[in-house]
Short mmCIF file of C-alpha atoms and ligand atoms in Angstrom, two decimals:
data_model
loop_
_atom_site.label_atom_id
_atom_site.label_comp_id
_atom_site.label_asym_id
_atom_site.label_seq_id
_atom_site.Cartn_x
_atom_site.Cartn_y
_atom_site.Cartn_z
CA UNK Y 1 0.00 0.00 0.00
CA UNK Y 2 1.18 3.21 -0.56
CA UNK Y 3 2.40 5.57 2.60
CA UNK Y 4 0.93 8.27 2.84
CA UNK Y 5 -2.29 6.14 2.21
CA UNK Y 6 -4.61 6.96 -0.15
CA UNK Y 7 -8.01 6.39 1.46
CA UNK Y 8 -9.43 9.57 0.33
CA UNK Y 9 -8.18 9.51 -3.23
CA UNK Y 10 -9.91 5.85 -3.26
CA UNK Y 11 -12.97 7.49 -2.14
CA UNK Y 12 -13.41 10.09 -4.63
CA UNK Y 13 -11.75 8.51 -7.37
CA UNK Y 14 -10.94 4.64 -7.33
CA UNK Y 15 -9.44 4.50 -11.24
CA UNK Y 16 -6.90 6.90 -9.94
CA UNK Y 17 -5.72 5.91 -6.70
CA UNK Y 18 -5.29 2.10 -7.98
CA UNK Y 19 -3.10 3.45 -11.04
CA UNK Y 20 -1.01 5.26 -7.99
CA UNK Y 21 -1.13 1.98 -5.73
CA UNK Y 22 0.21 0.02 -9.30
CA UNK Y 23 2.48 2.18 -9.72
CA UNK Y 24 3.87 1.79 -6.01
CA UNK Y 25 3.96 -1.53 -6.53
CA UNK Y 26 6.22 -1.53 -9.69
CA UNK Y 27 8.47 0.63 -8.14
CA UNK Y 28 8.36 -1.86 -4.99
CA UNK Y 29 9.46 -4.60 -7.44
CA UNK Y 30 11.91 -3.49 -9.95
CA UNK Y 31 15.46 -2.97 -9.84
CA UNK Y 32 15.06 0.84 -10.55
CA UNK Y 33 18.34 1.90 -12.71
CA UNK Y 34 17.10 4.88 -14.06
CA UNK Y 35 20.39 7.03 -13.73
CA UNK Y 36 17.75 10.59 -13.07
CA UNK Y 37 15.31 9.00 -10.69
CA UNK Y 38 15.06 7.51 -6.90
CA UNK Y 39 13.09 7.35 -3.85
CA UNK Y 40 12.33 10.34 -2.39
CA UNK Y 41 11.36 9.82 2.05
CA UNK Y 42 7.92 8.87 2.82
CA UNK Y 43 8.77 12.59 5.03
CA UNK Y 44 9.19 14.44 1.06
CA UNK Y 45 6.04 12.90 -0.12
CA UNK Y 46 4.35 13.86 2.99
CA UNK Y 47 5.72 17.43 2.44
CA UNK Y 48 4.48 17.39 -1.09
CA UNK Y 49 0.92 16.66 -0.58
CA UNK Y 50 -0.03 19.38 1.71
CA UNK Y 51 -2.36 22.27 1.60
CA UNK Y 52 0.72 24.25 0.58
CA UNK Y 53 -0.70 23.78 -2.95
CA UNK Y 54 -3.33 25.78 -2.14
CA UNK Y 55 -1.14 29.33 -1.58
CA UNK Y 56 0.05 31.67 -4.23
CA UNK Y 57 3.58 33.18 -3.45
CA UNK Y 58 4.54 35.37 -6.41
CA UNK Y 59 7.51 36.92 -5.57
CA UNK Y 60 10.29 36.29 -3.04
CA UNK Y 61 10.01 36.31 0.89
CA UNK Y 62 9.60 39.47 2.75
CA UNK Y 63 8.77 41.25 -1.45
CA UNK Y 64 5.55 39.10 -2.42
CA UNK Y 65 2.84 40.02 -4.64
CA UNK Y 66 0.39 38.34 -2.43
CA UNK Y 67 -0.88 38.48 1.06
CA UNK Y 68 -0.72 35.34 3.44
CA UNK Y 69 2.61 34.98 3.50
CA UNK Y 70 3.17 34.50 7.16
CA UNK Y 71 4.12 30.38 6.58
CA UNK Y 72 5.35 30.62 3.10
CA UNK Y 73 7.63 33.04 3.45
CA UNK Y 74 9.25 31.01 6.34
CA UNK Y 75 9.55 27.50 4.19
CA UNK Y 76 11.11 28.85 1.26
CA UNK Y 77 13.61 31.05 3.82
CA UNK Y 78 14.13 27.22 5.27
CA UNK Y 79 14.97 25.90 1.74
CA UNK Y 80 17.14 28.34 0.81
CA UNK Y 81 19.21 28.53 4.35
CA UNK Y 82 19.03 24.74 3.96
CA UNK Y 83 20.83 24.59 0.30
CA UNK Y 84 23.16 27.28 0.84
CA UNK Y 85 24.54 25.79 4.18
CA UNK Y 86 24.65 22.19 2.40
CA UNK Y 87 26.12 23.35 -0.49
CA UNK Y 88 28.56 26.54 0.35
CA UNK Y 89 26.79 28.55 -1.63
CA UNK Y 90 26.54 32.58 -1.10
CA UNK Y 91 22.57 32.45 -3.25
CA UNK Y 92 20.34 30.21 -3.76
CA UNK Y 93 16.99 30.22 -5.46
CA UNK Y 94 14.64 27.26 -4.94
CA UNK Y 95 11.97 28.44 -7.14
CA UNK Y 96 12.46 27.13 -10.64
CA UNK Y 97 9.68 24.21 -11.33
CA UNK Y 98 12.31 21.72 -12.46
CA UNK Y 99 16.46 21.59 -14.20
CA UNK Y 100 15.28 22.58 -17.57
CA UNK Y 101 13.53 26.14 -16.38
CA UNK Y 102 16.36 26.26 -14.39
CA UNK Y 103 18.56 26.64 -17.14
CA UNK Y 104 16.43 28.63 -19.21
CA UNK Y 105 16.22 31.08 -16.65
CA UNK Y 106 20.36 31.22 -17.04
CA UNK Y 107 20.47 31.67 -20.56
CA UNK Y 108 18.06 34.92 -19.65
CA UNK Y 109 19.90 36.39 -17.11
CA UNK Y 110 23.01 35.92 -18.93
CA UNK Y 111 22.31 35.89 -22.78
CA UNK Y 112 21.00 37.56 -25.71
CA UNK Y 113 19.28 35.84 -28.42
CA UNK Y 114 21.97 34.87 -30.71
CA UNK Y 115 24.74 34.91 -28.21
CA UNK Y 116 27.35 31.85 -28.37
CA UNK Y 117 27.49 29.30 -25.40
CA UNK Y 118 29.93 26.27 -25.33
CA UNK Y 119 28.61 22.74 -24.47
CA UNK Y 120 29.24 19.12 -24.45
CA UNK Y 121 26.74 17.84 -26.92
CA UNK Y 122 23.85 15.47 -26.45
CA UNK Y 123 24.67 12.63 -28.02
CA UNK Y 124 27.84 13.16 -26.53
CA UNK Y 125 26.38 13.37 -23.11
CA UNK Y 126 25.09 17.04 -22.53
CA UNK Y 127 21.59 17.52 -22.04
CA UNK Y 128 18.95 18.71 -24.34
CA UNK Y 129 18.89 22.48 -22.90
CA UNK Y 130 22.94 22.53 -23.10
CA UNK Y 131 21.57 23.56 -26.94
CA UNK Y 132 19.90 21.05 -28.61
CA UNK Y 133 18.82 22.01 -32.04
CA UNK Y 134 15.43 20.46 -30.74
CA UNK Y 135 15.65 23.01 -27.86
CA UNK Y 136 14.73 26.66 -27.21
CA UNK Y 137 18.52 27.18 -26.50
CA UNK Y 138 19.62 25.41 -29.40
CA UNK Y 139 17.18 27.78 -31.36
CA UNK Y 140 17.07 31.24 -29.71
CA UNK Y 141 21.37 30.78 -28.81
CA UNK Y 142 24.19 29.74 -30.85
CA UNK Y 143 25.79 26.87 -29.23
CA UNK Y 144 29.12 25.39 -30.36
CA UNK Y 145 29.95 22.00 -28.95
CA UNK Y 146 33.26 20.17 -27.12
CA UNK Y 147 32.51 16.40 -27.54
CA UNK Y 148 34.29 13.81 -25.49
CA UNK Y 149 37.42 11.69 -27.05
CA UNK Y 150 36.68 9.10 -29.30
CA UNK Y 151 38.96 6.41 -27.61
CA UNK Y 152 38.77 7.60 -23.84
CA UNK Y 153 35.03 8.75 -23.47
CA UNK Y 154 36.25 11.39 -21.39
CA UNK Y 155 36.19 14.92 -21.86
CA UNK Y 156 38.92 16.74 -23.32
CA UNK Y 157 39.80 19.54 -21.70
CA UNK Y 158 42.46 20.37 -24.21
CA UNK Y 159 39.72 20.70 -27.09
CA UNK Y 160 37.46 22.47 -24.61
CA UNK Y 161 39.91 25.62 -24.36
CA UNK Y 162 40.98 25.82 -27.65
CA UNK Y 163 37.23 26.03 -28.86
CA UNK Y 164 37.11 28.93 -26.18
CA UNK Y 165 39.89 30.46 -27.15
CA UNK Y 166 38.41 30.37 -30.65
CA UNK Y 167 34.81 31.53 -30.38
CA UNK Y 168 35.16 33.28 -27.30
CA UNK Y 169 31.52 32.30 -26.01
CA UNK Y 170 29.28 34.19 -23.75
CA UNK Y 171 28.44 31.42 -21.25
CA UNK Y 172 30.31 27.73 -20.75
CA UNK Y 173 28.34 24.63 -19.84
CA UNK Y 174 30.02 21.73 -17.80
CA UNK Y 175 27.94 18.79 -16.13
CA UNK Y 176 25.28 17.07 -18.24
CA UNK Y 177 22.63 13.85 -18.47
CA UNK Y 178 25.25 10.80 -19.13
CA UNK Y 179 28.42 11.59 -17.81
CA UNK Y 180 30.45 8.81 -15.68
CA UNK Y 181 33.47 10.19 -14.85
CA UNK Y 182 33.90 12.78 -12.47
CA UNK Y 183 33.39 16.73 -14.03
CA UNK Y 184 36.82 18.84 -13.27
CA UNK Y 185 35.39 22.12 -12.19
CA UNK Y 186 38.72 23.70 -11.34
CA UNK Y 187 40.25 23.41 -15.43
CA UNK Y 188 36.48 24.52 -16.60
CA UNK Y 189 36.57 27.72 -14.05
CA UNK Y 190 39.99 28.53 -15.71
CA UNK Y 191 38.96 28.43 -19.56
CA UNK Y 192 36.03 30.16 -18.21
CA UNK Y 193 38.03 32.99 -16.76
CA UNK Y 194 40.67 32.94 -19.74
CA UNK Y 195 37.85 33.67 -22.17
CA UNK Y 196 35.66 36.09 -19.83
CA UNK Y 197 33.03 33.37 -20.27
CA UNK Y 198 30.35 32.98 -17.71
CA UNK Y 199 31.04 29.36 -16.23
CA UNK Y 200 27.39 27.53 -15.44
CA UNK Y 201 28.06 23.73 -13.63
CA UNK Y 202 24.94 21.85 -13.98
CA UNK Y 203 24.68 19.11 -11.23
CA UNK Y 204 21.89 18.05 -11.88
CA UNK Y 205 23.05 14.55 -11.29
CA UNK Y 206 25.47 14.51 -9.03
CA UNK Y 207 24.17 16.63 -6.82
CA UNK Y 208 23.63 13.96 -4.08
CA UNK Y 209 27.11 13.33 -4.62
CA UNK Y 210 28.47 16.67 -4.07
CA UNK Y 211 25.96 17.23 -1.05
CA UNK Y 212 27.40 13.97 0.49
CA UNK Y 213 31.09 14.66 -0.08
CA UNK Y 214 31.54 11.99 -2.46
CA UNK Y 215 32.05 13.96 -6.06
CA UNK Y 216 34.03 17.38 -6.01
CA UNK Y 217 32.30 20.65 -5.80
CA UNK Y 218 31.64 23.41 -8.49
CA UNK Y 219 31.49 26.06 -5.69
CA UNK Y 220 33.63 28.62 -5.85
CA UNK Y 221 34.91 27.56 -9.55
CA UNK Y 222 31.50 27.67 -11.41
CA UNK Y 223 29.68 31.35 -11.53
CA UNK Y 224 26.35 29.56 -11.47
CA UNK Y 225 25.25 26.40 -10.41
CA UNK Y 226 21.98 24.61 -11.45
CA UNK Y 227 20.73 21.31 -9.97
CA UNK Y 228 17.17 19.59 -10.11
CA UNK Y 229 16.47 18.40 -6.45
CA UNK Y 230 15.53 14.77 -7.44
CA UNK Y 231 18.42 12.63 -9.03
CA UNK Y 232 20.68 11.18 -6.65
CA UNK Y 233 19.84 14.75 -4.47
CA UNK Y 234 16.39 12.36 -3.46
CA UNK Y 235 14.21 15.10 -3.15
CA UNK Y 236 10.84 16.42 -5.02
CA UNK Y 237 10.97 16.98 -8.98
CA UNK Y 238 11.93 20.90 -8.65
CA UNK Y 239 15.27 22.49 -9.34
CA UNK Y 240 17.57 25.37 -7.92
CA UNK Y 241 19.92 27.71 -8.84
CA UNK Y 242 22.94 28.41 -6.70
CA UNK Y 243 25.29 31.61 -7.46
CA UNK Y 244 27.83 33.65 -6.08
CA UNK Y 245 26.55 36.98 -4.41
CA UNK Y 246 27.16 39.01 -7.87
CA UNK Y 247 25.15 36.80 -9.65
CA UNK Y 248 21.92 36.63 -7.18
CA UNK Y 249 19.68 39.39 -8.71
CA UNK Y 250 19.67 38.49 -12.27
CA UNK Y 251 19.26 34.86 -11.43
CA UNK Y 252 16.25 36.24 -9.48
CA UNK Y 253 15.13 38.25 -11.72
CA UNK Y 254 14.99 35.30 -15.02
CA UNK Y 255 13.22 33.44 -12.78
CA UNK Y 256 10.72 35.58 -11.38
CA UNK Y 257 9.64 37.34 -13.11
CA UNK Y 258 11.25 36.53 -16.08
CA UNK Y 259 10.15 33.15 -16.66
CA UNK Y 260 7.78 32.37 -14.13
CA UNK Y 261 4.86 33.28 -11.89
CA UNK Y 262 4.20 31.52 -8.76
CA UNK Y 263 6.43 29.32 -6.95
CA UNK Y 264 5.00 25.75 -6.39
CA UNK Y 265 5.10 26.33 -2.33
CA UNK Y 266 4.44 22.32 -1.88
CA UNK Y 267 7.22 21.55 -4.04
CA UNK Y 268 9.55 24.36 -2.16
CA UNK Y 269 8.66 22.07 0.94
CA UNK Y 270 9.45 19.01 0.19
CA UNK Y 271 12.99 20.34 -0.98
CA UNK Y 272 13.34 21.89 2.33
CA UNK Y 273 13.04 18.67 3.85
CA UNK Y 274 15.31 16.92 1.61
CA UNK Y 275 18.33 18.99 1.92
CA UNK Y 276 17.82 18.62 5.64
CA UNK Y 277 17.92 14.91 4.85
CA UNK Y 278 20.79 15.42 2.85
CA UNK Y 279 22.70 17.58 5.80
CA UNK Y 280 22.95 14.41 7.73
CA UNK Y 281 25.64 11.64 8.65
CA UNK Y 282 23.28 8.56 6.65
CA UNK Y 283 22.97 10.66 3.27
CA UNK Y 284 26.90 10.95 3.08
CA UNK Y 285 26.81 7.00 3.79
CA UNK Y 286 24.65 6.84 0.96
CA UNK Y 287 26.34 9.18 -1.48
CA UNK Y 288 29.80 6.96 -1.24
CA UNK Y 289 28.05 4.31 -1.50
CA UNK Y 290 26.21 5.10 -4.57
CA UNK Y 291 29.70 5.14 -5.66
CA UNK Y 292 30.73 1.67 -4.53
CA UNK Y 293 27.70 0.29 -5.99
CA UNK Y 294 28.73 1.69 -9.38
CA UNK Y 295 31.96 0.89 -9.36
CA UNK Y 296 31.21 -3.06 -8.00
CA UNK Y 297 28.75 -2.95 -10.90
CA UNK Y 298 30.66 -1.52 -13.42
CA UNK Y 299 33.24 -4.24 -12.22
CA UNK Y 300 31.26 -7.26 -12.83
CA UNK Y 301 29.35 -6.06 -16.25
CA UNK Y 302 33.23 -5.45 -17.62
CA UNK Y 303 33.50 -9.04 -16.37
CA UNK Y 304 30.26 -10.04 -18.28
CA UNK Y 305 31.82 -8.69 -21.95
CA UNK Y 306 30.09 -5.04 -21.54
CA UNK Y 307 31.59 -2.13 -22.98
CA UNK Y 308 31.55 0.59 -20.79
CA UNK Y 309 32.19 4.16 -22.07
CA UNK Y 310 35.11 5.21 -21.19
CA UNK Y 311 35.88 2.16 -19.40
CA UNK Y 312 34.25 2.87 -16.23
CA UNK Y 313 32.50 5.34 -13.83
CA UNK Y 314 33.47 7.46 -10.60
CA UNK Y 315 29.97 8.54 -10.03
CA UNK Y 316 26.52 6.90 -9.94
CA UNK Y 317 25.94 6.21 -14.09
CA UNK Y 318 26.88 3.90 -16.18
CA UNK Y 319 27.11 4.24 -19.99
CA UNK Y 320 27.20 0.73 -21.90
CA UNK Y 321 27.70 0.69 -26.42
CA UNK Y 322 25.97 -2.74 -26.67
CA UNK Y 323 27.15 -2.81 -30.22
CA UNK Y 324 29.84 -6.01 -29.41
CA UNK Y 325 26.71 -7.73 -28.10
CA UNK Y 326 24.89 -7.28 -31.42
CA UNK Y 327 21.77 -5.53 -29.65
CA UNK Y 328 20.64 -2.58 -29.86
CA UNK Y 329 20.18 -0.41 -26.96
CA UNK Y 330 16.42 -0.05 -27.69
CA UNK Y 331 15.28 -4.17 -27.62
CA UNK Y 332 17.59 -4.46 -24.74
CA UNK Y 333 16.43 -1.61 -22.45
CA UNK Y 334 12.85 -3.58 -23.32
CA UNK Y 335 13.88 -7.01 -22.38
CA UNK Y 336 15.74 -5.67 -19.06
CA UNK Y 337 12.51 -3.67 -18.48
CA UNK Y 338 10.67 -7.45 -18.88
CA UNK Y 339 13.21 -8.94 -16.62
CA UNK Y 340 12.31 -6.57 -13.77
CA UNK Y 341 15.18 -4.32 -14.30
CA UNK Y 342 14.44 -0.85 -15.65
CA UNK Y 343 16.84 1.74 -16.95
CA UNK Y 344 16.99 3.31 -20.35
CA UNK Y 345 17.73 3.48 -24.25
CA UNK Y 346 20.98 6.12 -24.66
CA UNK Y 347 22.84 7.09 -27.32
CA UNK Y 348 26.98 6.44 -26.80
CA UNK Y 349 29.59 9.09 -28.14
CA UNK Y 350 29.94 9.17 -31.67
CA UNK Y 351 26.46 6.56 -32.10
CA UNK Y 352 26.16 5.41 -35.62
CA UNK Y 353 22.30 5.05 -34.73
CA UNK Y 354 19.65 7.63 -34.07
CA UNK Y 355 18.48 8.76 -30.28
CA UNK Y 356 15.10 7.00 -31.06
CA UNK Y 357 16.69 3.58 -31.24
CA UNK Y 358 20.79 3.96 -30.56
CA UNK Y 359 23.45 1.52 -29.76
CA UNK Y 360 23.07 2.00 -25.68
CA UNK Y 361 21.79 1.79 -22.54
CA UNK Y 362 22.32 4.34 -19.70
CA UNK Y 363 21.99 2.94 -15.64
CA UNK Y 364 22.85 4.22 -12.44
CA UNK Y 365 22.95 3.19 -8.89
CA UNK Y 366 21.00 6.09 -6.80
CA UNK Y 367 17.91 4.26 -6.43
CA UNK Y 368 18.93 0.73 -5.34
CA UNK Y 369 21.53 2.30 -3.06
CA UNK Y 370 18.48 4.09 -1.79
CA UNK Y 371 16.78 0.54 -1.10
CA UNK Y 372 19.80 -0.67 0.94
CA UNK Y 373 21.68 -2.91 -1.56
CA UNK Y 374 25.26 -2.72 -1.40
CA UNK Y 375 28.15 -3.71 -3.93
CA UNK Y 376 27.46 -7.78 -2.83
CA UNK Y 377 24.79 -7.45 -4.71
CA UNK Y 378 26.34 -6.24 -7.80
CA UNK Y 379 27.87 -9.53 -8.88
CA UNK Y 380 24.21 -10.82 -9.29
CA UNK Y 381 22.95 -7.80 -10.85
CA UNK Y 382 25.38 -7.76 -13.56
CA UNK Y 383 24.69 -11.37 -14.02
CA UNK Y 384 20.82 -10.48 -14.73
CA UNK Y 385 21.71 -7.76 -16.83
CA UNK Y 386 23.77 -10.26 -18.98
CA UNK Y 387 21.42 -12.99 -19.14
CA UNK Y 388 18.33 -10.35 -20.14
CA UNK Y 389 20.43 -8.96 -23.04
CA UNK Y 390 21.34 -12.49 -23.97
CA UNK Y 391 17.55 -13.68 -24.08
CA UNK Y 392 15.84 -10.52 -25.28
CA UNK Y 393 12.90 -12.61 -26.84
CA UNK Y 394 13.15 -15.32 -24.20
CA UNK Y 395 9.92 -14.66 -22.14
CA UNK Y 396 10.17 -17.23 -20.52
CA UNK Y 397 13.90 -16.29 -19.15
CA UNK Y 398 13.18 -13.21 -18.72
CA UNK Y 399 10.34 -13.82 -16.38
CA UNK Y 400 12.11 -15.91 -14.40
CA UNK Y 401 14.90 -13.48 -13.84
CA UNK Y 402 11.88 -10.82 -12.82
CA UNK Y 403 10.80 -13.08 -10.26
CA UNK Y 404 13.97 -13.55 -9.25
CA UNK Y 405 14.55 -9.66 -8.92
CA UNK Y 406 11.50 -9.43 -7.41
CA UNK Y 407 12.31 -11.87 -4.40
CA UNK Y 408 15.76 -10.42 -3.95
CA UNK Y 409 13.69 -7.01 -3.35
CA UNK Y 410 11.48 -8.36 -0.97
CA UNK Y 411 13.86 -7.91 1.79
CA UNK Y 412 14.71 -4.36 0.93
CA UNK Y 413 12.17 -1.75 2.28
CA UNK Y 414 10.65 0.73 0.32
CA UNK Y 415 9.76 4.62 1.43
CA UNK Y 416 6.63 5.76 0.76
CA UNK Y 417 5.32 1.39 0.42
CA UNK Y 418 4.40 -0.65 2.96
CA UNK Y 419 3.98 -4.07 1.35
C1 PLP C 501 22.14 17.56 -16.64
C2 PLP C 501 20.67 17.83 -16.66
N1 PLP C 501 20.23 19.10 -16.67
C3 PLP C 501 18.93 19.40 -16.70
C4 PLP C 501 17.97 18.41 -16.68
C5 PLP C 501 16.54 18.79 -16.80
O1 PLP C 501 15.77 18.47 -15.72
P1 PLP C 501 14.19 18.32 -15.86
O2 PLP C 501 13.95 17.01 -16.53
O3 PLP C 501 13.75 18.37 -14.44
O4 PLP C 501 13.68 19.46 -16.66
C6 PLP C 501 18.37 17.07 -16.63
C7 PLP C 501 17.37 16.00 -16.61
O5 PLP C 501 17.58 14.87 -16.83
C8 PLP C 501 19.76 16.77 -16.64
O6 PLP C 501 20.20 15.51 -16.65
#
């Protein structure tokens, strides 16, 4: 059943609440290896669902737009003390609705249309608002791209300054959405500050990491910081911004009320509560072990004949070119998802095949860290993993395995589920 219960959504609207009690379920049974998503505290969900969706906030605390503020004003006040004391930061703002408005909001405190930024890619392991040419910044800004090396996976940092020196861009992206090896913030700051480039980290996904002590920080290198606060951060879908003291009114500003009206007050909440999760001694535990579960896994796949980009990871995420196992990324993501283990499709650097259906699959450890498994279990996962993309029309294999998966999970609580 799900916790909180559901008793009055069952009431007024039984098709609903049993999709939501499914849906607890699944996420009760699968090995959830989605490298973006988690388990947020039965404490964040609580936070989530409260009448705090009922208040309009536009504005900041102490300068709102609306009356009522008395409560409001204090729980965003919370979340921001909260993030800026976890993560060193001199500003934070907690009111962007998730990473990609984050980022938008950047580009407008920061850029003109048609201004240059500098980016890893997509398909190279940037995300789609690091300037996409499917994306508003990809449209409205001119991005020019660093990609990672061919042989190494890994970023060249090399490349990255000479295509500053070059084009002399605006604004400089590091971070992105499939990245395993660890981001050097200290070499980006210093292109950054060779070229007079604004230098924007987005942590989006290791910003559990960072929090815990277990990936190196951006502060004091990156001029502006943007996270979501779910990822391996385990709190509500929502997003900040984090900034050095020059930077705090414009980043303000794009967000409200550049880009947005009201904050989503429930949402602010359940951040709140989060980082204060995240401030103590069993959320560093589980950042370094996040770690130790990639690495164990990343381990035993190698063992299993995977090729892992760029040989490895030192974070939570694992990026595997299935190509020397003759599968594509697409059918295999589908027959782990049968097998009870559920991740996604990704394109690898330098993908022959198209992000619809590419050569890869993309993983990470954040959620079943979250559940309590540790790197003993990795041997066994990896072993699932390979017998799935061995059998990918093998129902009968691959329900096995998902009862298998399923039993092993039995024994590992899960927040906001009681069985
Ligand atoms: C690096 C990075 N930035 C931004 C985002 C965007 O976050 P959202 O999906 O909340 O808009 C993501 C999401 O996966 C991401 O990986």
């Amino acid at each position: 059943m799900h916790e909180p219960g559901l008793r009055h959504l069952a009431a007024a609207d039984p098709t609903l609440a049993a999709l939501v009690e499914g849906e607890a379920q699944r996420q009760h049974d699968k090995l959830r290896m989605i490298a973006s998503e988690n388990y947020v505290s039965t404490a964040v969900l609580e936070a989530c669902g409260t009448v705090l969706n009922n208040k309009y906030s536009e504005g900041y605390p102490g300068k709102r737009y609306y009356e009522g503020q008395q409560f409001c004003d204090q729980i965003e006040t919370l979340a921001i003390e909260r993030a800026r004391a976890l993560f060193g930061t001199e500003h934070a703002n907690v009111q962007t609705y998730s990473g990609s408005p984050a980022n938008l909001a950047v580009y407008l405190a920061f850029m003109d249309p048609g201004d240059k930024f500098l980016s890893l890619e997509l398909s190279q392991g940037g995300h789609l608002t690091h300037g996409s040419p499917v994306s508003a910044t990809g449209k409205w800004f001119r991005p020019v791209h660093y990609t990672v090396g061919r042989e190494s996976g890994r970023i060249d940092l090399d490349q990255v300054r000479d295509i500053a020196r070059n084009e002399r861009p605006k604004m400089i992206f590091c971070g992105g959405t499939a990245i395993p090896r660890t981001i050097d913030f200290p070499a980006f700051a210093a292109i950054a500050q060779e070229v007079g480039a604004i230098l924007v980290a987005d942590i989006a996904h290791i910003a559990g990491l960072i929090a815990g002590g277990a990936h190196p920080s951006p502060v004091g290198y990156a001029d502006v910081i943007t996270t979501t606060t779910h990822k391996t951060l385990r709190g509500p879908r929502g997003a900040m911004i984090m900034a050095k003291a020059e930077h705090a009114a414009a980043i303000d500003k794009a967000v409200f009320p550049g880009l947005q009206g009201g904050p989503h007050n429930h949402t602010t909440a359940g951040i709140a509560v989060a980082l204060h999760e995240a401030a103590q001694p069993t959320f560093k535990a589980y950042a370094h072990q996040v770690i130790v579960n990639a690495k164990a896994l990343a381990a035993a796949l190698t063992g299993h004949g995977f090729d892992l980009v760029s040989g490895g990871t030192d974070n939570h995420l694992l990026l595997i070119d299935l190509t020397g196992k003759g599968v594509e990324g697409k059918p295999a993501a589908k027959a782990l998802d049968a097998a009870g283990i559920e991740l996604n499709f990704n394109t690898v650097p330098y993908d022959p095949r198209k992000p619809w259906s590419p050569s890869g699959i993309r993983l990470g450890t954040a959620a079943l860290t979250t559940r309590g498994l540790t790197e003993q279990h990795m041997p066994q996962v990896a072993a699932w993993m390979a017998e799935a993309v061995g059998a990918v029309a093998d129902t009968a294999t691959l329900d096995r395995i998902a009862g298998e998966v399923r039993d092993l999970l039995k024994g590992f609580p899960m927040p906001g589920y009681t069985g």
